Short mmCIF file of N, CA and C in Angstrom, two decimals:
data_model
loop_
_atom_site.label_atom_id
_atom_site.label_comp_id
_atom_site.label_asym_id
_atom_site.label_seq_id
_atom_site.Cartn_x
_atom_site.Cartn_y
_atom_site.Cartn_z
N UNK A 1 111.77 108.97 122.04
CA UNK A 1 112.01 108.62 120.65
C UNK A 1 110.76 108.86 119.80
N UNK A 2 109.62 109.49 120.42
CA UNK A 2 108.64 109.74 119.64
C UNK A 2 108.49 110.68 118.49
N UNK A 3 107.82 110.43 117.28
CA UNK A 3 108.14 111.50 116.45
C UNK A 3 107.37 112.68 116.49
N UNK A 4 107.29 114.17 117.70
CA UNK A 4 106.13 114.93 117.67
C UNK A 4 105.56 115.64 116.22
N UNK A 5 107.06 115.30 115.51
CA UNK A 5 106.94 116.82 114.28
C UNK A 5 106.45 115.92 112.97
N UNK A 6 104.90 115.74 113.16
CA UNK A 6 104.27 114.97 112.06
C UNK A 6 103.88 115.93 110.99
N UNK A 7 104.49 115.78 109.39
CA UNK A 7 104.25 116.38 108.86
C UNK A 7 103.47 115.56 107.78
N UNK A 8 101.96 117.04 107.38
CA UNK A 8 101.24 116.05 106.46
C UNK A 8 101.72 117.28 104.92
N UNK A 9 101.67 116.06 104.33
CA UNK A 9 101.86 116.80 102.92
C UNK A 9 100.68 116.71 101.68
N UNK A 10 100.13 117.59 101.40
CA UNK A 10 99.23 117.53 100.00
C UNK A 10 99.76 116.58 99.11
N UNK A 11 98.92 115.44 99.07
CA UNK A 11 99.79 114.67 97.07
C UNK A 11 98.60 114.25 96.44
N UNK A 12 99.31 114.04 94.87
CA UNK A 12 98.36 113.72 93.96
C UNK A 12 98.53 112.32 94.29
N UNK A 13 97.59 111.64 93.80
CA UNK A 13 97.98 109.78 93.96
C UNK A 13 96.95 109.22 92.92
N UNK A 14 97.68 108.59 92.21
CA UNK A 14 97.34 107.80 91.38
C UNK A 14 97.32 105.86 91.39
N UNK A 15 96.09 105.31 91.17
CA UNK A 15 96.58 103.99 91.72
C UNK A 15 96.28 103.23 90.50
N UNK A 16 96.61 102.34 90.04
CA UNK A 16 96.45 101.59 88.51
C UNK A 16 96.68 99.94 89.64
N UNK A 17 95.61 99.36 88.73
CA UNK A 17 95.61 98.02 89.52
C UNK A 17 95.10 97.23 87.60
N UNK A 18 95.93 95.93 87.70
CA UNK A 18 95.85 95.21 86.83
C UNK A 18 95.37 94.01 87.07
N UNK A 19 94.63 93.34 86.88
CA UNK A 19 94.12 92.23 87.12
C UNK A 19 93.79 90.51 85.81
N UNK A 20 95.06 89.80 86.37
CA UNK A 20 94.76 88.64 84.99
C UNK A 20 94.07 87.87 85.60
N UNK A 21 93.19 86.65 84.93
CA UNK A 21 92.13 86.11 85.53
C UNK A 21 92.61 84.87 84.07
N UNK A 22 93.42 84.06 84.04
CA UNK A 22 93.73 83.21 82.84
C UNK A 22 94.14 83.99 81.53
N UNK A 23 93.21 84.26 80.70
CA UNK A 23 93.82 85.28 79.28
C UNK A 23 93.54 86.61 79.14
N UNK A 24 91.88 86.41 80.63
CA UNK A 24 91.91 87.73 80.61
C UNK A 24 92.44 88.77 81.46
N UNK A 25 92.65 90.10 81.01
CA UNK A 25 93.10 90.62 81.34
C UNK A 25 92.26 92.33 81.63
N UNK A 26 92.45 93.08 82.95
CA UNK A 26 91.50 94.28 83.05
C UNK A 26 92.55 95.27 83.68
N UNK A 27 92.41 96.36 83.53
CA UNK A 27 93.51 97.27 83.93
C UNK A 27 92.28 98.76 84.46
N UNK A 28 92.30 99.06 85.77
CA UNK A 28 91.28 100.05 86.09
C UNK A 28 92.68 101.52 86.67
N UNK A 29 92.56 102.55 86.65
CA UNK A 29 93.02 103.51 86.58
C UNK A 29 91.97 104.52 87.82
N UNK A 30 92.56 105.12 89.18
CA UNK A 30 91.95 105.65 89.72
C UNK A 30 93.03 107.02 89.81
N UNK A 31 92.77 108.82 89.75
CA UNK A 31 93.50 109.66 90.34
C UNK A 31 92.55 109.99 91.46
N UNK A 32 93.59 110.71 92.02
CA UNK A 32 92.32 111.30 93.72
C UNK A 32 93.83 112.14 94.19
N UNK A 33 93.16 113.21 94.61
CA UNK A 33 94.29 114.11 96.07
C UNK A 33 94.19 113.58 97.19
N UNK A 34 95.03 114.01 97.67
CA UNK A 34 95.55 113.29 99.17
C UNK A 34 96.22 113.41 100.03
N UNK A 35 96.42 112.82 101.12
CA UNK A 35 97.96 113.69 102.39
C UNK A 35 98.81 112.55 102.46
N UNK A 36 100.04 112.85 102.77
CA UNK A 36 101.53 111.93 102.96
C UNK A 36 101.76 111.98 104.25
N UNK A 37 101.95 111.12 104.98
CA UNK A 37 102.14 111.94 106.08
C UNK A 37 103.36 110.51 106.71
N UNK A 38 104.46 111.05 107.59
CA UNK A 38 105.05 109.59 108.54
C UNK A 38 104.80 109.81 109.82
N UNK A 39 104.64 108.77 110.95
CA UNK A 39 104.26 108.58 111.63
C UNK A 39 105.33 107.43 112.64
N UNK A 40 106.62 107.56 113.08
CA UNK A 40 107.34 106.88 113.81
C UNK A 40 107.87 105.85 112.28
N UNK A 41 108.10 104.98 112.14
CA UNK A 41 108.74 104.56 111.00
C UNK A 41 107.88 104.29 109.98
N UNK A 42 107.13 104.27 110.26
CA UNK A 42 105.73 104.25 109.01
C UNK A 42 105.34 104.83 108.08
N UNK A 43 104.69 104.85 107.09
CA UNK A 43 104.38 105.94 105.94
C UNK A 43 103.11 106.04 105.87
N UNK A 44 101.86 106.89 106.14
CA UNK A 44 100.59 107.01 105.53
C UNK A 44 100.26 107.51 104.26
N UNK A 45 99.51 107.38 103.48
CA UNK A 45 98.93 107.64 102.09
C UNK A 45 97.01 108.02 102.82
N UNK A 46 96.58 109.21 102.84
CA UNK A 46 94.83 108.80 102.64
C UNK A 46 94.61 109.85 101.41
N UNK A 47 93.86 109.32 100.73
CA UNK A 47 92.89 109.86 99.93
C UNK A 47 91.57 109.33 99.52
N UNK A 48 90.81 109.84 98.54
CA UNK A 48 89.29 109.80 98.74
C UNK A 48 88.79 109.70 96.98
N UNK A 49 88.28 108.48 96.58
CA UNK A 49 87.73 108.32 95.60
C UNK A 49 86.39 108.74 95.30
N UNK A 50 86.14 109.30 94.57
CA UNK A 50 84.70 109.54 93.80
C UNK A 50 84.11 108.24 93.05
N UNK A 51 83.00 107.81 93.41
CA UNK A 51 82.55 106.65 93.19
C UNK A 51 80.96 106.99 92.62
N UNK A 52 80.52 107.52 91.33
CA UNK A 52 79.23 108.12 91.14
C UNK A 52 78.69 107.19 91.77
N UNK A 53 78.73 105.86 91.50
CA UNK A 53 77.03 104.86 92.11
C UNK A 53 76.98 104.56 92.92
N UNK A 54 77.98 104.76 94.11
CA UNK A 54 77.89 104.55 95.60
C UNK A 54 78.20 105.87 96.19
N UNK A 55 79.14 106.61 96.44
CA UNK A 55 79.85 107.44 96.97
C UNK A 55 81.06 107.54 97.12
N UNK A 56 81.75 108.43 97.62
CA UNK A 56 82.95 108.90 98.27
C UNK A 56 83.51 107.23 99.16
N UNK A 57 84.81 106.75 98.37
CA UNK A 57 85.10 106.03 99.48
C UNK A 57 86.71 107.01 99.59
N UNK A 58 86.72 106.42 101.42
CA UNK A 58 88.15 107.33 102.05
C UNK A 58 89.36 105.90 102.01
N UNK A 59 90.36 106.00 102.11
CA UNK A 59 91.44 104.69 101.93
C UNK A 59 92.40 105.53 102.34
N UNK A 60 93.03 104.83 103.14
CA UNK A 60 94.58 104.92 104.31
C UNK A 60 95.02 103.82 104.36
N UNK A 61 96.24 103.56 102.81
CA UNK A 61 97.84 102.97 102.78
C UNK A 61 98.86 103.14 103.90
N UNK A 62 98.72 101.95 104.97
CA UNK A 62 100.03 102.06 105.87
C UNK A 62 101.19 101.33 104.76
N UNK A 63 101.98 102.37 104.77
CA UNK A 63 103.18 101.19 104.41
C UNK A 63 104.42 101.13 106.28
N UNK A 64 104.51 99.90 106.30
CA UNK A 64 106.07 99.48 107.10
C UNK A 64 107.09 98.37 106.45
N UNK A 65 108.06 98.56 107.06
CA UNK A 65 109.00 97.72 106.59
C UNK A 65 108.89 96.61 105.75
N UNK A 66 107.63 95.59 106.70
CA UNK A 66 107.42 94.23 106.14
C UNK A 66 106.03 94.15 105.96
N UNK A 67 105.17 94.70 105.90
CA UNK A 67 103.38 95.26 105.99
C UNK A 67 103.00 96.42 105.48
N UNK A 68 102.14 95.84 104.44
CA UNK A 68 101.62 97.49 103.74
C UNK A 68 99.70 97.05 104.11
N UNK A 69 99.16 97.62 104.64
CA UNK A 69 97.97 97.59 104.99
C UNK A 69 96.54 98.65 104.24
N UNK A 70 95.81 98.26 103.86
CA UNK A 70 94.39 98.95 103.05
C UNK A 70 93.50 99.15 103.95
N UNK A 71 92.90 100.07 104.26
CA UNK A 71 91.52 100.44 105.14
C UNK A 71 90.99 101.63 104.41
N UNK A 72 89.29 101.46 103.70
CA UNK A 72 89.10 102.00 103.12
C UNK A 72 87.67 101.59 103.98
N UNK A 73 86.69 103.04 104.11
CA UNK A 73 85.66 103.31 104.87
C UNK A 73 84.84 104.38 103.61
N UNK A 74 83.56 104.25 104.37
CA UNK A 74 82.23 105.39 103.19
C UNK A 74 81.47 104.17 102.64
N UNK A 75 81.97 104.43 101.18
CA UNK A 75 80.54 103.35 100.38
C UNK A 75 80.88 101.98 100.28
N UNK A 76 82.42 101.88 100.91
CA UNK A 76 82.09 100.16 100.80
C UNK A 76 83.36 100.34 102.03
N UNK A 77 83.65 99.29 102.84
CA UNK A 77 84.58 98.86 103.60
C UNK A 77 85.65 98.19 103.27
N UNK A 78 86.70 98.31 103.78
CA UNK A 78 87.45 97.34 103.29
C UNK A 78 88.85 97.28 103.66
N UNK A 79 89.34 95.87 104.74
CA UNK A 79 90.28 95.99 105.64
C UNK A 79 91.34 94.63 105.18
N UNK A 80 92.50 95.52 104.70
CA UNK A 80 93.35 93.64 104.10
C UNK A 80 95.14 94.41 104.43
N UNK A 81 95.47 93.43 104.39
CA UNK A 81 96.97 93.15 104.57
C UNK A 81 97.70 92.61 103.82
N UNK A 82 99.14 93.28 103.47
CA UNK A 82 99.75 92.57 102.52
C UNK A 82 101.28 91.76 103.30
N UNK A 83 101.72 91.23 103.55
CA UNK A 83 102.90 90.52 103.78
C UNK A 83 103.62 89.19 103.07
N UNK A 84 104.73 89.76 102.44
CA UNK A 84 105.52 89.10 101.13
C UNK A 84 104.90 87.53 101.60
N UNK A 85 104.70 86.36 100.84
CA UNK A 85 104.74 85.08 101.03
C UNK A 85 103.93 85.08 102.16
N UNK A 86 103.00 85.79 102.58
CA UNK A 86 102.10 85.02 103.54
C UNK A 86 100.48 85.51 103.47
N UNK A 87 99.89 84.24 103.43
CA UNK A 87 98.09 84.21 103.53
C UNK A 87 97.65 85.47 104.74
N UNK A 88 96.65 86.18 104.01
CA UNK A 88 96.21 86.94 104.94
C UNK A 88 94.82 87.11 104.96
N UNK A 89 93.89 86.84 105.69
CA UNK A 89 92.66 87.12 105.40
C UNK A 89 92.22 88.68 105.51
N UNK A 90 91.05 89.14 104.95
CA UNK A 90 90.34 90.40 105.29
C UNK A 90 89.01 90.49 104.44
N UNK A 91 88.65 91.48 104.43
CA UNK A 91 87.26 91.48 104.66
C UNK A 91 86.85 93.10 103.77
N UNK A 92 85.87 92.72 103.07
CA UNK A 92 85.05 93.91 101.88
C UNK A 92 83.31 93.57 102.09
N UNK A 93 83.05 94.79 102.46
CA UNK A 93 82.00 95.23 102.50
C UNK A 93 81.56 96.41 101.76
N UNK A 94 80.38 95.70 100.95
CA UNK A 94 79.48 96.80 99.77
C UNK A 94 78.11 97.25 99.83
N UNK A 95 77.52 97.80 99.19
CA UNK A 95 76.05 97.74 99.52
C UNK A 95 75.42 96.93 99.29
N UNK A 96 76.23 95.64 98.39
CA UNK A 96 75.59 94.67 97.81
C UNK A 96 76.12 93.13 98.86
N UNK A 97 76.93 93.79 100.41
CA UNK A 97 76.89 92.63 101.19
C UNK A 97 78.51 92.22 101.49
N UNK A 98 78.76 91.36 102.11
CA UNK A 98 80.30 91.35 103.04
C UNK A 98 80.83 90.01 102.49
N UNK A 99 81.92 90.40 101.68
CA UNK A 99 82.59 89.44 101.43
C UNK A 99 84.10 89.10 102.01
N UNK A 100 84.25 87.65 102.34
CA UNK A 100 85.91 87.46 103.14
C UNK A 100 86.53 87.36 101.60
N UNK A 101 88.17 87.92 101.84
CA UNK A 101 89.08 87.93 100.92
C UNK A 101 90.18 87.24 101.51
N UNK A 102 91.11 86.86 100.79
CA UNK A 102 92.22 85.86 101.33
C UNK A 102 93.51 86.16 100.50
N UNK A 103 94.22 87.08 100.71
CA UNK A 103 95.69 87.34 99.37
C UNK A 103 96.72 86.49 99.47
N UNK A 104 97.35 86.42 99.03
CA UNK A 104 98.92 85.96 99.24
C UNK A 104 100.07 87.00 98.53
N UNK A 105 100.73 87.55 98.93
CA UNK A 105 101.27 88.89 98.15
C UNK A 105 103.13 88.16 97.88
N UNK A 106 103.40 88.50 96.63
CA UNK A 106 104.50 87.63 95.83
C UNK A 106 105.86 88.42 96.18
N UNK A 107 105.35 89.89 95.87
CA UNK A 107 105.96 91.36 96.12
C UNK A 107 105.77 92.58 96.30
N UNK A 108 106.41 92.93 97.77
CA UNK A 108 105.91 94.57 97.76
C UNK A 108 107.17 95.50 97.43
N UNK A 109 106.64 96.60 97.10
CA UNK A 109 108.13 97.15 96.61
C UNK A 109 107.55 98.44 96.89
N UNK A 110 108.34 99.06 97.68
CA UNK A 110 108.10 100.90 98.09
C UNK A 110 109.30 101.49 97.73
N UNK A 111 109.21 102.77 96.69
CA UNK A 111 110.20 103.46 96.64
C UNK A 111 110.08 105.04 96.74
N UNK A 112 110.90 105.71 97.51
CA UNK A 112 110.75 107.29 98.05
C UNK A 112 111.34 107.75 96.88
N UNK A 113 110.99 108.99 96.21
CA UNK A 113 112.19 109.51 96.16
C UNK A 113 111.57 110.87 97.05
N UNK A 114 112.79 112.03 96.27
CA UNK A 114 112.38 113.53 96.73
C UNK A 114 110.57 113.67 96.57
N UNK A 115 109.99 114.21 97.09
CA UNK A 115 108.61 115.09 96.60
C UNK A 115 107.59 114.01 96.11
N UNK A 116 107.65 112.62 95.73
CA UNK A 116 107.27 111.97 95.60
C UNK A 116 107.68 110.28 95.97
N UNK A 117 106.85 109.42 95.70
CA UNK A 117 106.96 107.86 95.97
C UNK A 117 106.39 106.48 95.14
N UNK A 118 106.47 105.55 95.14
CA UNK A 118 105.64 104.23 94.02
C UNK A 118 105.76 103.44 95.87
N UNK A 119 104.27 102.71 95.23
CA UNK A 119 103.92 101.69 95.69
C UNK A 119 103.77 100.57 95.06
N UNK A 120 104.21 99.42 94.98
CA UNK A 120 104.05 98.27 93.80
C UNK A 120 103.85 96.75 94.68
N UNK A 121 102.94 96.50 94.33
CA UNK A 121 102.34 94.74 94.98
C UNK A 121 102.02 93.71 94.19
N UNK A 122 102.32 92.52 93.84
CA UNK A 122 101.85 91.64 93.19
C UNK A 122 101.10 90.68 94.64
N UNK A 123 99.98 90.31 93.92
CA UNK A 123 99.60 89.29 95.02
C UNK A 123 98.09 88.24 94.32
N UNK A 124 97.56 87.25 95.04
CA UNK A 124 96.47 86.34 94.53
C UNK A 124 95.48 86.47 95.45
N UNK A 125 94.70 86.65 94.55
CA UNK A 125 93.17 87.44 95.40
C UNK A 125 92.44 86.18 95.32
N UNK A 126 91.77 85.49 96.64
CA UNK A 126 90.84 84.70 96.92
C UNK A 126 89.57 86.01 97.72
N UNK A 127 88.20 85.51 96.61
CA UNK A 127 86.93 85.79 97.52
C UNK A 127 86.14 85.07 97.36
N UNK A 128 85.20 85.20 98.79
CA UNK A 128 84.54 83.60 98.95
C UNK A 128 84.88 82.38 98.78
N UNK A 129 86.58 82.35 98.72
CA UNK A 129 86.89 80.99 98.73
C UNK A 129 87.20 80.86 97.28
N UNK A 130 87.08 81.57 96.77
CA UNK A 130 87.63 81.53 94.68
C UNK A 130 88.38 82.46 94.34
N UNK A 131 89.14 81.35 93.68
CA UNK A 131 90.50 82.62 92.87
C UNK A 131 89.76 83.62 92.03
N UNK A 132 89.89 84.59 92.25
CA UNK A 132 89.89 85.63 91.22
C UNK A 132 90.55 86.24 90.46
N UNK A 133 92.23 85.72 90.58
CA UNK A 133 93.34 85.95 89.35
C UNK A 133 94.18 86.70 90.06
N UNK A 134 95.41 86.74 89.89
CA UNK A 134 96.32 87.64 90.10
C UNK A 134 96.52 89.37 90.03
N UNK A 135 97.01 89.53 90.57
CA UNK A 135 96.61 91.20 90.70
C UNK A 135 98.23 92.22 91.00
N UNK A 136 98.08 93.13 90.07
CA UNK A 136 99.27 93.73 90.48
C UNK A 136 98.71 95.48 90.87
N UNK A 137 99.25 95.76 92.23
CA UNK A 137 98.52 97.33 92.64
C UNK A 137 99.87 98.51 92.12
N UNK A 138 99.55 98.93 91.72
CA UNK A 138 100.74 100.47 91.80
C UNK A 138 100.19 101.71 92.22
N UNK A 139 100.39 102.23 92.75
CA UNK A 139 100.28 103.85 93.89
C UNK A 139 101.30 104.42 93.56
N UNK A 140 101.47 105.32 92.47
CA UNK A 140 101.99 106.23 92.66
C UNK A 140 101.71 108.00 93.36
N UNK A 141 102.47 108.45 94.04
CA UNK A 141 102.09 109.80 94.11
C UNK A 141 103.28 111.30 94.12
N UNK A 142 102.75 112.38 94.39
CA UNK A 142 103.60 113.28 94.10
C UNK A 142 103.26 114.65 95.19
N UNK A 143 103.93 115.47 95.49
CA UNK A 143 103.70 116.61 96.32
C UNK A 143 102.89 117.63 94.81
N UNK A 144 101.59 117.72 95.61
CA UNK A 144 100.65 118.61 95.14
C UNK A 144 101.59 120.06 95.06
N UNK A 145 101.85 120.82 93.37
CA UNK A 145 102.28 121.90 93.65
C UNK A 145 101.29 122.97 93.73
N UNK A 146 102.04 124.16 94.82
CA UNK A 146 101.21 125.08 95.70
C UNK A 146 100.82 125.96 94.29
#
């Protein structure tokens, strides 16, 4: 039942993350290229941000059924988990030092279509033990045309 015929696909990916913190409010905007790829029922996303004051960080989106997972390696680290209604700890590392994170995610929502896909998360970001406000992630992406 293994899947040998792994196909990776070129995509654009775009990720917009919103962040309220009481009234305020911050909205950051990242594009980057990237590969699609599935893997037995799973979905991968990696691509690679340009970061002038640190570097290149790399990030690989598992999405599954009930778990969408972040691992992002280079200029800063950074390993977290999302699962609807449940505490998850993980962990960010910068040049400026290692901080624990703690989410609770409200909603994940993955949708395919043809040639492209959305990723959508609401969740509550604890670091070091302090709220840092609510947070909503969106990933969108698209098949890079040839």
């Amino acid at each position: 039942m293994s899947n040998a015929s792994e196909v990776k696909k070129p995509i654009e990916v775009k990720i917009v993350t919103d962040i309220r913190d009481g009234h305020r409010k911050e909205t950051t905007s990242v594009n980057a290229k990237g590969m699609y790829y599935e893997k037995g029922s799973k979905i991968y996303l990696t691509y690679t941000e340009r970061q002038e004051e640190i570097g290149d960080i790399r990030t690989m989106v598992k999405i599954s059924e009930d778990e969408v997972s972040i691992n992002r390696t280079g200029a800063v680290q950074m390993k977290q988990s999302f699962r609807k209604k449940v505490q998850i700890e993980g962990t960010y590392i910068s040049p400026y030092g290692r901080m624990d994170l703690l989410t609770f995610a409200h909603n994940i929502e993955y949708k395919q279509m043809t040639q492209k896909g959305q990723l959508f998360l609401t969740y509550d970001l604890e670091v070091q033990g302090q709220p840092t406000g609510k947070y909503a992630l969106t990933i969108t992406f698209k098949e890079e045309k040839k």
